[in-house]
Short mmCIF file of C-alpha atoms and ligand atoms in Angstrom, two decimals:
data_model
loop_
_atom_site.label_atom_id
_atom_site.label_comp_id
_atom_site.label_asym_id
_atom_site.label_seq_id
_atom_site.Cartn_x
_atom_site.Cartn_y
_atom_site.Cartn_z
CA UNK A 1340 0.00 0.00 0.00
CA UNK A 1341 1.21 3.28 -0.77
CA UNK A 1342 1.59 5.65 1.99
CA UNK A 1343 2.65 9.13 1.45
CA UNK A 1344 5.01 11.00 4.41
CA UNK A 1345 2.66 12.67 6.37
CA UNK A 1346 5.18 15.31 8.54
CA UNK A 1347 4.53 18.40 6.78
CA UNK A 1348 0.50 18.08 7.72
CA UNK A 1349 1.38 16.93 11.03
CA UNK A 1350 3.55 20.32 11.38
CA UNK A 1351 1.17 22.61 9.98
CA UNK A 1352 -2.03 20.55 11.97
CA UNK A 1353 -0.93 19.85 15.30
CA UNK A 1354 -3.01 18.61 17.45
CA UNK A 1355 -5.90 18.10 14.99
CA UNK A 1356 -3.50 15.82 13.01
CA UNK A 1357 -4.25 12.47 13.72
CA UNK A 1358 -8.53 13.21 14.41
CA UNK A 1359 -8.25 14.02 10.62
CA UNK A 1360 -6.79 11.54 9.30
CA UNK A 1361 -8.54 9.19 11.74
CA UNK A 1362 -12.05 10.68 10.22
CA UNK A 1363 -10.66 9.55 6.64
CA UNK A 1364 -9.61 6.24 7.77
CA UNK A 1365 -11.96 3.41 6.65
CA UNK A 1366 -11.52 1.37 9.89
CA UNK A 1367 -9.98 1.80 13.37
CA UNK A 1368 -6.68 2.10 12.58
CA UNK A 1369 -4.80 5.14 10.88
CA UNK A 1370 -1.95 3.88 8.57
CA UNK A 1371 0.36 6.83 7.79
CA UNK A 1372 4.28 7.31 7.50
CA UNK A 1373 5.62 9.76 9.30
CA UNK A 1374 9.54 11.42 9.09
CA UNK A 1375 10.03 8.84 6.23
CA UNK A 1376 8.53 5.58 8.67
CA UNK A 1377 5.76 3.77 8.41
CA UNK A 1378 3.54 4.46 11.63
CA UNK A 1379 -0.15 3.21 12.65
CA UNK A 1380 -2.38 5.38 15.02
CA UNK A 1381 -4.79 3.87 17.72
CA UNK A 1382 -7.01 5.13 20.01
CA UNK A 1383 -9.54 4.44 22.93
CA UNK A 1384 -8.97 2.66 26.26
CA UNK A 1385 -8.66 -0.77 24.49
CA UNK A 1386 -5.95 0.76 22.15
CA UNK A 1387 -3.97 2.05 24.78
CA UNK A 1388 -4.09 -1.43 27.08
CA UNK A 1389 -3.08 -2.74 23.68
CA UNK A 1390 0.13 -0.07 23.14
CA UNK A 1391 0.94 -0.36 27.01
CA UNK A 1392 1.94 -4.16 26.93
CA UNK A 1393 5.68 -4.92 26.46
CA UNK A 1394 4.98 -7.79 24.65
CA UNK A 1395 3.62 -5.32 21.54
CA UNK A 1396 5.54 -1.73 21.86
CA UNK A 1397 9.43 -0.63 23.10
CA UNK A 1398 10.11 2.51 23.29
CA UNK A 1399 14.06 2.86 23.15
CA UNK A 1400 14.32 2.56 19.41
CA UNK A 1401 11.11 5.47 19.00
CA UNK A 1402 11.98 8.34 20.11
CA UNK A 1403 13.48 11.04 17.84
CA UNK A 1404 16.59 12.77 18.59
CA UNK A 1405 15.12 15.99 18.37
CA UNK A 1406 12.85 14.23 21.10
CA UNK A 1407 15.43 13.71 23.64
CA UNK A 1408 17.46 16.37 22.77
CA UNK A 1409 15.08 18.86 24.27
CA UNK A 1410 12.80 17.40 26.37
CA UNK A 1411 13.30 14.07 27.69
CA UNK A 1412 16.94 14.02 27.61
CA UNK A 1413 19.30 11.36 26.39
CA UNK A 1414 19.60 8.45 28.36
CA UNK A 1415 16.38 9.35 30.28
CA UNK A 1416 14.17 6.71 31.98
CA UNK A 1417 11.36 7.39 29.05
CA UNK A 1418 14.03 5.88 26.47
CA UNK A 1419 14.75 2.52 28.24
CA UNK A 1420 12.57 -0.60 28.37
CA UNK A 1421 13.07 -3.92 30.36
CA UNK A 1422 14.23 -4.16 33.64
CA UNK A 1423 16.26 -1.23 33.10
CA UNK A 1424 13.67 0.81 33.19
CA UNK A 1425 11.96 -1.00 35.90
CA UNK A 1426 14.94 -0.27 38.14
CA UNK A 1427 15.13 3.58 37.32
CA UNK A 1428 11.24 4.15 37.46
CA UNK A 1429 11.53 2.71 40.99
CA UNK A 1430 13.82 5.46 41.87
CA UNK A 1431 11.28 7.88 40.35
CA UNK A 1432 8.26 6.48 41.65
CA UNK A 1433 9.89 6.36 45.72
CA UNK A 1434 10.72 9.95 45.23
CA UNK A 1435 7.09 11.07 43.35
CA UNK A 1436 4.23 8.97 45.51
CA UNK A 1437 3.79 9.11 48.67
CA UNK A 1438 4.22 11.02 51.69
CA UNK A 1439 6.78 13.97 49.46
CA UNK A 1440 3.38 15.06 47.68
CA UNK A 1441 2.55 17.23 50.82
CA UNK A 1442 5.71 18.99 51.32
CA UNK A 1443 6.03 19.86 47.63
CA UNK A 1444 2.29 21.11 47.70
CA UNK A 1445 3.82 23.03 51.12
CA UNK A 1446 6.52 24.31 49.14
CA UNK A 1447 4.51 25.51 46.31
CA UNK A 1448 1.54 27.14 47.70
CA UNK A 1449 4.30 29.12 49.70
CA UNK A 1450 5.73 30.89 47.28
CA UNK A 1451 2.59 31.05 45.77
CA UNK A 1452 1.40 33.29 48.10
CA UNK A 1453 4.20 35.22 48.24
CA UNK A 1454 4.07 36.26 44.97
CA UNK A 1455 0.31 36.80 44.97
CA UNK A 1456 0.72 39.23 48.12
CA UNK A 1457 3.29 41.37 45.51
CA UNK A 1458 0.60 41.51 42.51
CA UNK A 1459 -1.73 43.18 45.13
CA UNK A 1460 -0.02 46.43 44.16
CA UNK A 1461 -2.21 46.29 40.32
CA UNK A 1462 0.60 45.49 38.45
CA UNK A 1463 0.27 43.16 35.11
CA UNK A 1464 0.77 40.23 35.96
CA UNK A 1465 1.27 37.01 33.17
CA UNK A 1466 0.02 33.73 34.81
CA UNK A 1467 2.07 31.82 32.41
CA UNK A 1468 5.30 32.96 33.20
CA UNK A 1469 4.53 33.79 37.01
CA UNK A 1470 3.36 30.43 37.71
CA UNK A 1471 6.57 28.90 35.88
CA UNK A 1472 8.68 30.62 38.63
CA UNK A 1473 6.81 29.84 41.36
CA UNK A 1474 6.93 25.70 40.55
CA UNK A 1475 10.63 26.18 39.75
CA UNK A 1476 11.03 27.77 43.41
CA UNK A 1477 9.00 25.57 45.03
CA UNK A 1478 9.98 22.02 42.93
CA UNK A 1479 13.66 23.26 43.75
CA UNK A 1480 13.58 23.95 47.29
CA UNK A 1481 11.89 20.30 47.52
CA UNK A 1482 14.28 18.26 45.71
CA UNK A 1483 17.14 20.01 47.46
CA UNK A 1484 18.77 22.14 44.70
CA UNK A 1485 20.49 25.31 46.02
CA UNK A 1486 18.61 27.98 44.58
CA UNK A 1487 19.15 32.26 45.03
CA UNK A 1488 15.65 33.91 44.25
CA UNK A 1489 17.66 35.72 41.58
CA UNK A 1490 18.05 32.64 39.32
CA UNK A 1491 14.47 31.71 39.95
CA UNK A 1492 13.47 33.90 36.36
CA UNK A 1493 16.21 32.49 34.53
CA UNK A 1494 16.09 28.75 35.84
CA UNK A 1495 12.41 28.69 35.09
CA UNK A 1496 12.86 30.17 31.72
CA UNK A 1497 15.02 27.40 30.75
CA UNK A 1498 12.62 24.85 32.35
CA UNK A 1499 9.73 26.26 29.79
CA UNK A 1500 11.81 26.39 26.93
CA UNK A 1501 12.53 22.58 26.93
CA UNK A 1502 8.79 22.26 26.61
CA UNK A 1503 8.11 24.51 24.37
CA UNK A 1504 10.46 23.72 21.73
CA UNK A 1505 10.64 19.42 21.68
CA UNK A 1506 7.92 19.63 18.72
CA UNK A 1507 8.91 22.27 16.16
CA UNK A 1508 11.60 23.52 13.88
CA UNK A 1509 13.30 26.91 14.07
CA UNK A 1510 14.24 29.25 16.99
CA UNK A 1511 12.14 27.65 19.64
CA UNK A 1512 13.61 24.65 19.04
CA UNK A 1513 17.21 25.69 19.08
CA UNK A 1514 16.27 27.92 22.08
CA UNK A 1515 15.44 24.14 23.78
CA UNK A 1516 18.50 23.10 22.68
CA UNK A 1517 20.63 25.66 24.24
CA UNK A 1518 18.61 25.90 28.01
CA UNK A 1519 18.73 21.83 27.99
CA UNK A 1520 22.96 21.88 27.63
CA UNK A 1521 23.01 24.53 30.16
CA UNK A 1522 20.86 22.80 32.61
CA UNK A 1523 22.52 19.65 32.30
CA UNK A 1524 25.99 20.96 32.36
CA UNK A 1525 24.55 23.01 35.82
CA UNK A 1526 23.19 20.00 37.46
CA UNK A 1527 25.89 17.50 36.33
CA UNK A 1528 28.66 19.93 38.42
CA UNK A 1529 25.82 19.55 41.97
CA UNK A 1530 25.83 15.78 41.52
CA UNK A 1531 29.77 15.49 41.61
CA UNK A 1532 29.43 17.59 43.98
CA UNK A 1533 27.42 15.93 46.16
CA UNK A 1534 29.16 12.73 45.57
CA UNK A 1535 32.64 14.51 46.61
CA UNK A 1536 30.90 15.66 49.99
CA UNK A 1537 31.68 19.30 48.38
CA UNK A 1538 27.66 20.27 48.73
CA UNK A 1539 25.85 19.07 51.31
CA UNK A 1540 21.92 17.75 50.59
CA UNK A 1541 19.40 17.40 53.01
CA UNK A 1542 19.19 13.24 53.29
CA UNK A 1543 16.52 12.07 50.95
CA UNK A 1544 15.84 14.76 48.88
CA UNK A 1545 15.48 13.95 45.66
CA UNK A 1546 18.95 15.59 44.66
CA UNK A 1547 20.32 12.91 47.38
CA UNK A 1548 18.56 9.90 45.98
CA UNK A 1549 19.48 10.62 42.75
CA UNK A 1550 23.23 11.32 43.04
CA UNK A 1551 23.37 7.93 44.99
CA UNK A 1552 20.99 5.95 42.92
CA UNK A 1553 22.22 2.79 41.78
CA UNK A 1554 21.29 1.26 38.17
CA UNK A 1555 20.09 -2.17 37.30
CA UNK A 1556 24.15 -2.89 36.22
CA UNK A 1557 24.69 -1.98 40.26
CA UNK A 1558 26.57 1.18 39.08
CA UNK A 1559 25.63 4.76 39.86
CA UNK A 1560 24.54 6.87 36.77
CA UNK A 1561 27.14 8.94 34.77
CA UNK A 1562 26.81 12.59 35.81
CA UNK A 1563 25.54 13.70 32.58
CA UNK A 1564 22.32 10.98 33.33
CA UNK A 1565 21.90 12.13 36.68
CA UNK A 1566 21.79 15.86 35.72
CA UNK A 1567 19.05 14.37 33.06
CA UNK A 1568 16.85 12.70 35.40
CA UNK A 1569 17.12 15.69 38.02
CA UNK A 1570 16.03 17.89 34.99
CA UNK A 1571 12.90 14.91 34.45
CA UNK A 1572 11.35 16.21 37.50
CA UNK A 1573 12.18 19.89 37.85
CA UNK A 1574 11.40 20.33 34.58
CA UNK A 1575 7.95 18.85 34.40
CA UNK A 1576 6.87 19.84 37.56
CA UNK A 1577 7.38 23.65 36.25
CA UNK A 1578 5.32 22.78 33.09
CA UNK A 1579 2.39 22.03 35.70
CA UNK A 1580 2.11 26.00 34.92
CA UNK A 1581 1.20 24.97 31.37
CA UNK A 1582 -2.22 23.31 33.16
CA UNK A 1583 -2.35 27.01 35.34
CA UNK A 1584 -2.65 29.03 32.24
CA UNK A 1585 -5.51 26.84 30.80
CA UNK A 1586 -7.21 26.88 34.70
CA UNK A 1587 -7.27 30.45 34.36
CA UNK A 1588 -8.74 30.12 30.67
CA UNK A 1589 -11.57 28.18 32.15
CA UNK A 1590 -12.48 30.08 35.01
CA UNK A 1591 -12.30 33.57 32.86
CA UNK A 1592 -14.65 31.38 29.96
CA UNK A 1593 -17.49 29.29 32.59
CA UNK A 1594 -16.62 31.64 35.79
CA UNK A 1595 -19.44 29.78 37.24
CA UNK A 1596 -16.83 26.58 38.33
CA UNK A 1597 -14.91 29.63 40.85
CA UNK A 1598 -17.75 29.34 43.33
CA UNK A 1599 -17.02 25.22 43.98
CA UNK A 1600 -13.30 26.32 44.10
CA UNK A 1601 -13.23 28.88 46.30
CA UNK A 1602 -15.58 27.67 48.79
CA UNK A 1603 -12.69 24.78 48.84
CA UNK A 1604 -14.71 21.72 47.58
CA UNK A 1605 -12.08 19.12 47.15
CA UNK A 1606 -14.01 16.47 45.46
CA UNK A 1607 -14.92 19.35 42.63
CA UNK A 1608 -11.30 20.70 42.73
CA UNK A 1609 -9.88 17.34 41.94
CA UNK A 1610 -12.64 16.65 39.28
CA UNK A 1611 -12.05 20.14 38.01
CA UNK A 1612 -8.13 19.25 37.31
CA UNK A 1613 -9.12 16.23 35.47
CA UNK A 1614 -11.41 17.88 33.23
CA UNK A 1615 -8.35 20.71 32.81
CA UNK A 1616 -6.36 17.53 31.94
CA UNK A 1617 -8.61 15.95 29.14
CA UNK A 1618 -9.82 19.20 27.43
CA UNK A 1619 -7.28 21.26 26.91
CA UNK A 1620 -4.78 19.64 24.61
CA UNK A 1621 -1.02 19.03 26.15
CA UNK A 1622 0.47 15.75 24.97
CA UNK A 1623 -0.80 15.19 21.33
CA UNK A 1624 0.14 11.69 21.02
CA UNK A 1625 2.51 8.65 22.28
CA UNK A 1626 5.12 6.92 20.40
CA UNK A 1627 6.58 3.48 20.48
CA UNK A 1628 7.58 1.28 17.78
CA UNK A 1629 6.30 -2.43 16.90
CA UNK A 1630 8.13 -5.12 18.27
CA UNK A 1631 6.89 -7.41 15.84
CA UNK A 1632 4.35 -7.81 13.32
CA UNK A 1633 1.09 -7.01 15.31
CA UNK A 1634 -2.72 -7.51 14.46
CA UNK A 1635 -5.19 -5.16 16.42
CA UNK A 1636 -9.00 -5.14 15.62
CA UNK A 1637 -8.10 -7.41 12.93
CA UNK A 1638 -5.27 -5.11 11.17
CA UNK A 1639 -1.65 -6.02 10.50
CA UNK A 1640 1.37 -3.73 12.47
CA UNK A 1641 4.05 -4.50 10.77
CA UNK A 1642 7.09 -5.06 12.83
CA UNK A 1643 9.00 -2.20 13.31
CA UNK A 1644 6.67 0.67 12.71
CA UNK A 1645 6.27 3.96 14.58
CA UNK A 1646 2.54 2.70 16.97
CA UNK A 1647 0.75 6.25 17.76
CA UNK A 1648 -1.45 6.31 20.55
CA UNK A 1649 -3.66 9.75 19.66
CA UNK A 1650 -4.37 11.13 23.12
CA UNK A 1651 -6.06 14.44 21.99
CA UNK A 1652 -8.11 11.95 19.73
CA UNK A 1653 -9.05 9.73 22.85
CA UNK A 1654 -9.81 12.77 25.29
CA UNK A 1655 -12.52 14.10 22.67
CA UNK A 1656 -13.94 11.04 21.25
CA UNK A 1657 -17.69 11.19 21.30
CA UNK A 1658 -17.65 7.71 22.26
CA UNK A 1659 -16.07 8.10 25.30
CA UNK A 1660 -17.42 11.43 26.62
CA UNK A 1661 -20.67 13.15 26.46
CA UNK A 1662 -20.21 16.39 24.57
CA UNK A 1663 -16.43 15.88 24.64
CA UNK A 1664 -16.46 19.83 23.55
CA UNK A 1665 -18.04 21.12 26.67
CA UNK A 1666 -15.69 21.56 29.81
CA UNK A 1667 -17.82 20.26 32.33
CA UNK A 1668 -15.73 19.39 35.68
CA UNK A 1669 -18.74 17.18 37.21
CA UNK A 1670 -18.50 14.60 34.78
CA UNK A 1671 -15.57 13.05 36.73
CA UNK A 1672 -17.50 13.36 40.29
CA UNK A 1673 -18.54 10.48 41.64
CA UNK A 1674 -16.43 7.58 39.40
CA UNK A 1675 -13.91 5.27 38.78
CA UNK A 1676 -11.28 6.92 36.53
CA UNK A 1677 -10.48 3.38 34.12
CA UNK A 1678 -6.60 3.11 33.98
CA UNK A 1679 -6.40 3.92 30.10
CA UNK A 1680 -9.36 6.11 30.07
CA UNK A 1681 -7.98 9.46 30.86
CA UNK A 1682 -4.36 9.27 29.56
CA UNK A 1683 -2.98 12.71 29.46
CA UNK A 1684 -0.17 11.77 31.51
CA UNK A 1685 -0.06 8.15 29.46
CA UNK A 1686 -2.26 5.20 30.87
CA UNK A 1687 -1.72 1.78 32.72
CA UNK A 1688 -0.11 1.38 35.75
CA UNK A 1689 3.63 3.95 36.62
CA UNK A 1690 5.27 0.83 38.23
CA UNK A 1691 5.08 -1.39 35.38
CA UNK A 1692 5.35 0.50 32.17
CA UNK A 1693 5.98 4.23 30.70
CA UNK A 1694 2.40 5.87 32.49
CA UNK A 1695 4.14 9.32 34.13
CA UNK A 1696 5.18 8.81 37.89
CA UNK A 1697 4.52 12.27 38.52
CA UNK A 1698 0.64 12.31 37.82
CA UNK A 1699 -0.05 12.61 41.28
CA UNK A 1700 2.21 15.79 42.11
CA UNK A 1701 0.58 17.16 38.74
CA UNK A 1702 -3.35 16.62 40.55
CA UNK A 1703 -2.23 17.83 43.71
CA UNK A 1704 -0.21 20.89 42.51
CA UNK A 1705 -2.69 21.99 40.11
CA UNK A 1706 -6.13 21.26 42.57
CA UNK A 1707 -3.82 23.37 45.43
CA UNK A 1708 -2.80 26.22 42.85
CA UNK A 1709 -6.34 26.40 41.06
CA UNK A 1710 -8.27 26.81 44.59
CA UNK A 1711 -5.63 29.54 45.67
CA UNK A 1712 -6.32 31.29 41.85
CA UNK A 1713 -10.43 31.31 42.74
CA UNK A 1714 -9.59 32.83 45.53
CA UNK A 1715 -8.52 35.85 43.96
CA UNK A 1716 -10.41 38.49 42.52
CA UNK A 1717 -8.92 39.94 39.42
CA UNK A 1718 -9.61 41.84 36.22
CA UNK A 1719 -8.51 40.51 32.73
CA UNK A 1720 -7.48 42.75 30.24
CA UNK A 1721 -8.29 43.18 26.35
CA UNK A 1722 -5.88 40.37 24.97
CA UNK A 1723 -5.00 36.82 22.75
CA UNK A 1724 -6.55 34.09 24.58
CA UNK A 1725 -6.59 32.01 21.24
CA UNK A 1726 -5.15 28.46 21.93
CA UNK A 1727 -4.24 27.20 18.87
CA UNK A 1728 -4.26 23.76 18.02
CA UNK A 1729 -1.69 23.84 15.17
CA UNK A 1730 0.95 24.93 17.71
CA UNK A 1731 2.45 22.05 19.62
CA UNK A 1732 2.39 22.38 22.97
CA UNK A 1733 -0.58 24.65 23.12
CA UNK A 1734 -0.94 27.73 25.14
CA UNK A 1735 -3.18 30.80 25.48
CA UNK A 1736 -1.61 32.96 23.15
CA UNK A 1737 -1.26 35.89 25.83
CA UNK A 1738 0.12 33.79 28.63
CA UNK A 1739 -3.01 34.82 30.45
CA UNK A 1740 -2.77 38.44 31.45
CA UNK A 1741 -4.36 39.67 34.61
CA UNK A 1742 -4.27 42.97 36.66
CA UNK A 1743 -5.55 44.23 39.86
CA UNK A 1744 -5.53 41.23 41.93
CA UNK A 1745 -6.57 40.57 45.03
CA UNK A 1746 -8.06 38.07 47.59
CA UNK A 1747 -11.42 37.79 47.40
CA UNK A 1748 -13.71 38.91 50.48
CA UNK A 1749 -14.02 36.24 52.52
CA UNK A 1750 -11.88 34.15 50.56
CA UNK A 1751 -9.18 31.79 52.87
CA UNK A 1752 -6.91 33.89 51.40
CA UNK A 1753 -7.87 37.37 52.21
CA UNK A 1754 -8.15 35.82 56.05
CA UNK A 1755 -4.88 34.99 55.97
CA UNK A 1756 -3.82 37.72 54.84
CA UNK A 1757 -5.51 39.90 57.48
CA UNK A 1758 -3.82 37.14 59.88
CA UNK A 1759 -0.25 38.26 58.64
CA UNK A 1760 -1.12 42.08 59.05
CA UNK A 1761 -2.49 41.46 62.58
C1 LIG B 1285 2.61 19.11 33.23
C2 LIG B 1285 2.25 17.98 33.74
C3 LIG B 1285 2.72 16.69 33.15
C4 LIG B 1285 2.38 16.13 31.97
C5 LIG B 1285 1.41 16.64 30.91
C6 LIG B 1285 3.13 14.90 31.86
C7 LIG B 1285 2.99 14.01 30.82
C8 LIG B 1285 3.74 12.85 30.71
C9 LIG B 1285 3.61 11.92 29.63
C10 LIG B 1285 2.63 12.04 28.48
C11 LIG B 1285 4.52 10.94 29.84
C12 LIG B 1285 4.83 9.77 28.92
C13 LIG B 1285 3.99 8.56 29.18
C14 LIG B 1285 4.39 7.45 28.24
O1 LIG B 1285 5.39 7.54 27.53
O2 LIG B 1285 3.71 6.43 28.23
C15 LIG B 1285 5.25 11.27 31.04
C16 LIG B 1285 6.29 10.54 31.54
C17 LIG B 1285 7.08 10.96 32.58
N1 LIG B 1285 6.82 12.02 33.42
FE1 LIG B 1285 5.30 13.30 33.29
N2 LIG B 1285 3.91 14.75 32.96
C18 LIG B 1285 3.69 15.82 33.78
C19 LIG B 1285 4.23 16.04 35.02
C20 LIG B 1285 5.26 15.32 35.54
C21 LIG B 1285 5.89 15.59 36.80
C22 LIG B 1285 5.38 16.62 37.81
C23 LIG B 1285 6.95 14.74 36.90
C24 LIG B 1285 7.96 14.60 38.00
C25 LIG B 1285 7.99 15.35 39.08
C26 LIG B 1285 6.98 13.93 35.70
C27 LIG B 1285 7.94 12.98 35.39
C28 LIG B 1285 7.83 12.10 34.34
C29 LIG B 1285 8.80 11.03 34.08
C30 LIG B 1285 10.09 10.76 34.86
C31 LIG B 1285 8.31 10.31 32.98
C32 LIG B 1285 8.95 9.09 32.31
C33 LIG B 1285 8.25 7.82 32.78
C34 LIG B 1285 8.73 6.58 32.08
O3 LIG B 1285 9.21 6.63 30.95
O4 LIG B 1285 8.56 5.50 32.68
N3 LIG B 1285 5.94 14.31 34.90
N4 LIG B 1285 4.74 12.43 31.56
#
């Protein structure tokens, strides 16, 4: 069967690239080729079961350099497979569940409300890029990495651009490039550091277990991999502000979810971050490649091929969710979340294959940081809230622009705050 290359529709469409071609297929399956290799896109919660066994799709011989030279990093636990990456997700997943979600949530809020106190003075504030810096402080005080508030800006700068650049050509890209050498170079000095006894690192912070973790050979990791993997949780912890921005978009669009919010209803909250996490489009798709020749629903995978797993696709799939199009928070209250139903942060279970350990920290830092937002009273100004869906990842255009704010009467906020001038 011919198959022509489909990477200059995937630039220009984003993440309405795979629904389309999806819509043209005849069956369930898309069959494409994409940066010159054949590649097959799935979707639903049987699809992703299906891409999440071993047994079907690895994931060290998928991603793109590009891929890894921005984002993930090289040698990162997303690029091994086996017990390999058993032994380095354990690592992850002892540092990311658990009892460390509350101190990081501590952290966070913290310098959350420090820098909300400052915008009380009506200046213009930019969610985007103020809620970038205030993960980076918080995620960095957490995992033990020295930190003067005047690197904050440029730390969390760097942190974004890694993001923002893994999926597109040109100056973004290169600007990835650059902030990822930096970083690693940065972090690989602290780890040798710690290992000479030259910085010292509160015991079993995450900069600790890292330095000393010990690979499924019994070796520690090279600096340069340890500097990675510190960068695969400060840097994706920071992109939680990504999830802020589009919080804000929501409340500004259906104000009438602040009330829940504000009033601190944590069943809502937590239903309202899911709902931020399947309608607003983040990860377009997951890549692995075929191990060998594969049938699902009846058609052939041949060996070898790029498998898609279209996760914008699955989050607005009529046959999933009522009205897919409509952000409505209460449609998680009250159930069972299935494993590869809602897979923004991949599916199946962390321990045993690629799903993202640091889902939980994402819920929790996102529910704690879209509460303290309702809480604030604020006026938005004339701007771009456009989020396009060519541009991969997604943002509103703006950054979210907001002036004048301040805690809302009554609010938990504005108590505290009369607490702290008391
Ligand atoms: C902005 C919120 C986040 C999003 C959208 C996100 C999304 C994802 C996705 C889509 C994957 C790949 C799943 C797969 O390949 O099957 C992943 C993996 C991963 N994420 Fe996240 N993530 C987020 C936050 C976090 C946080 C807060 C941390 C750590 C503190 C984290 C650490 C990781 C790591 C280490 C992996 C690799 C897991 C593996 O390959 O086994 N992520 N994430």
């Amino acid at each position: 069967m011919f198959l022509p290359d489909n990477t200059i529709p995937l630039l220009l469409q984003g993440y309405a690239w795979l629904p389309q071609l999806r819509r043209r297929a005849s069956g369930e399956v898309v069959h494409t080729r994409v940066g010159g290799q054949r590649a097959v896109a799935l979707r639903g919660p049987d699809a992703a079961r299906f891409f999440y066994d071993e047994d079907h799709v690895e994931r060290h011989t998928a991603l793109p350099g590009p891929i890894k030279s921005t984002l993930f990093g090289h040698g990162a636990v997303h690029t091994l497979d086996g017990t390999g990456h058993r032994v380095r997700k354990a690592m992850f997943l002892s540092l990311l569940t658990g009892d460390g979600i509350g101190s990081l949530v501590r952290y966070t809020t913290a310098a959350w409300d420090e820098a909300a106190a400052s915008w009380a003075d009506g200046r213009r504030v930019v969610l985007f890029d103020e809620a970038a810096a205030i993960l980076a402080r918080g995620v960095c005080r957490w995992t033990g990495i020295p930190l003067a508030e005047s690197e904050v800006p440029a730390l969390a700068s760097d942190l974004v651009a890694m993001v923002d650049g893994f999926a597109t050509p040109g100056s973004r890209h290169w600007r990835a490039r650059t902030a990822r050498a930096r970083r690693e170079a940065w972090l690989r000095y602290l780890v040798e550091y710690v290992r000479d006894g030259v910085a010292t690192v509160p015991a079993g912070s995450a900069l600790d277990v890292v330095a000393h973790h010990r690979d499924a050979d019994g070796e520690q990791l090279d600096p340069h991999t340890a500097a990675v993997e510190l960068l695969n949780i400060i840097r994706p912890t920071t992109a939680v502000c990504w999830f802020v921005s589009f919080a804000a978009h929501a409340l500004h669009r259906w104000p009438r979810h602040r009330a829940p919010l504000r009033e601190g209803d944590d069943a809502f909250a937590e239903a309202f971050t899911h709902e931020i996490r399947r309608f607003y489009p983040f990860a377009p798709f997951l890549g692995g490649r075929a191990v060998r020749d594969l049938t699902w629903r009846g058609e052939k995978i041949p060996a070898r091929s790029l498998v898609l797993l279209d996760v914008y696709g699955q989050h607005h799939d009529p046959a999933l969710w009522k009205e897919p199009y409509t952000f409505d928070p209460r449609r998680f209250i009250g159930r069972e979340i299935d494993a590869f139903e809602l897979i923004p942060q991949g599916g199946g279970d962390p321990a045993a294959g690629h799903r993202c350990p640091g889902e939980a920290i994402t819920v929790a830092l996102l529910k704690a940081l879209s509460m303290r937002l309702a809480q604030l009273d604020y006026d938005v100004p004339e701007q771009d809230l456009d989020i396009s869906l060519r541009r991969i990842p997604a943002r509103p255009a703006s950054g979210f622009v907001l002036t004048g704010a301040r805690a809302a009467a009554g609010s938990a906020t504005a108590r505290h705050a009369s607490t702290a001038r008391s």
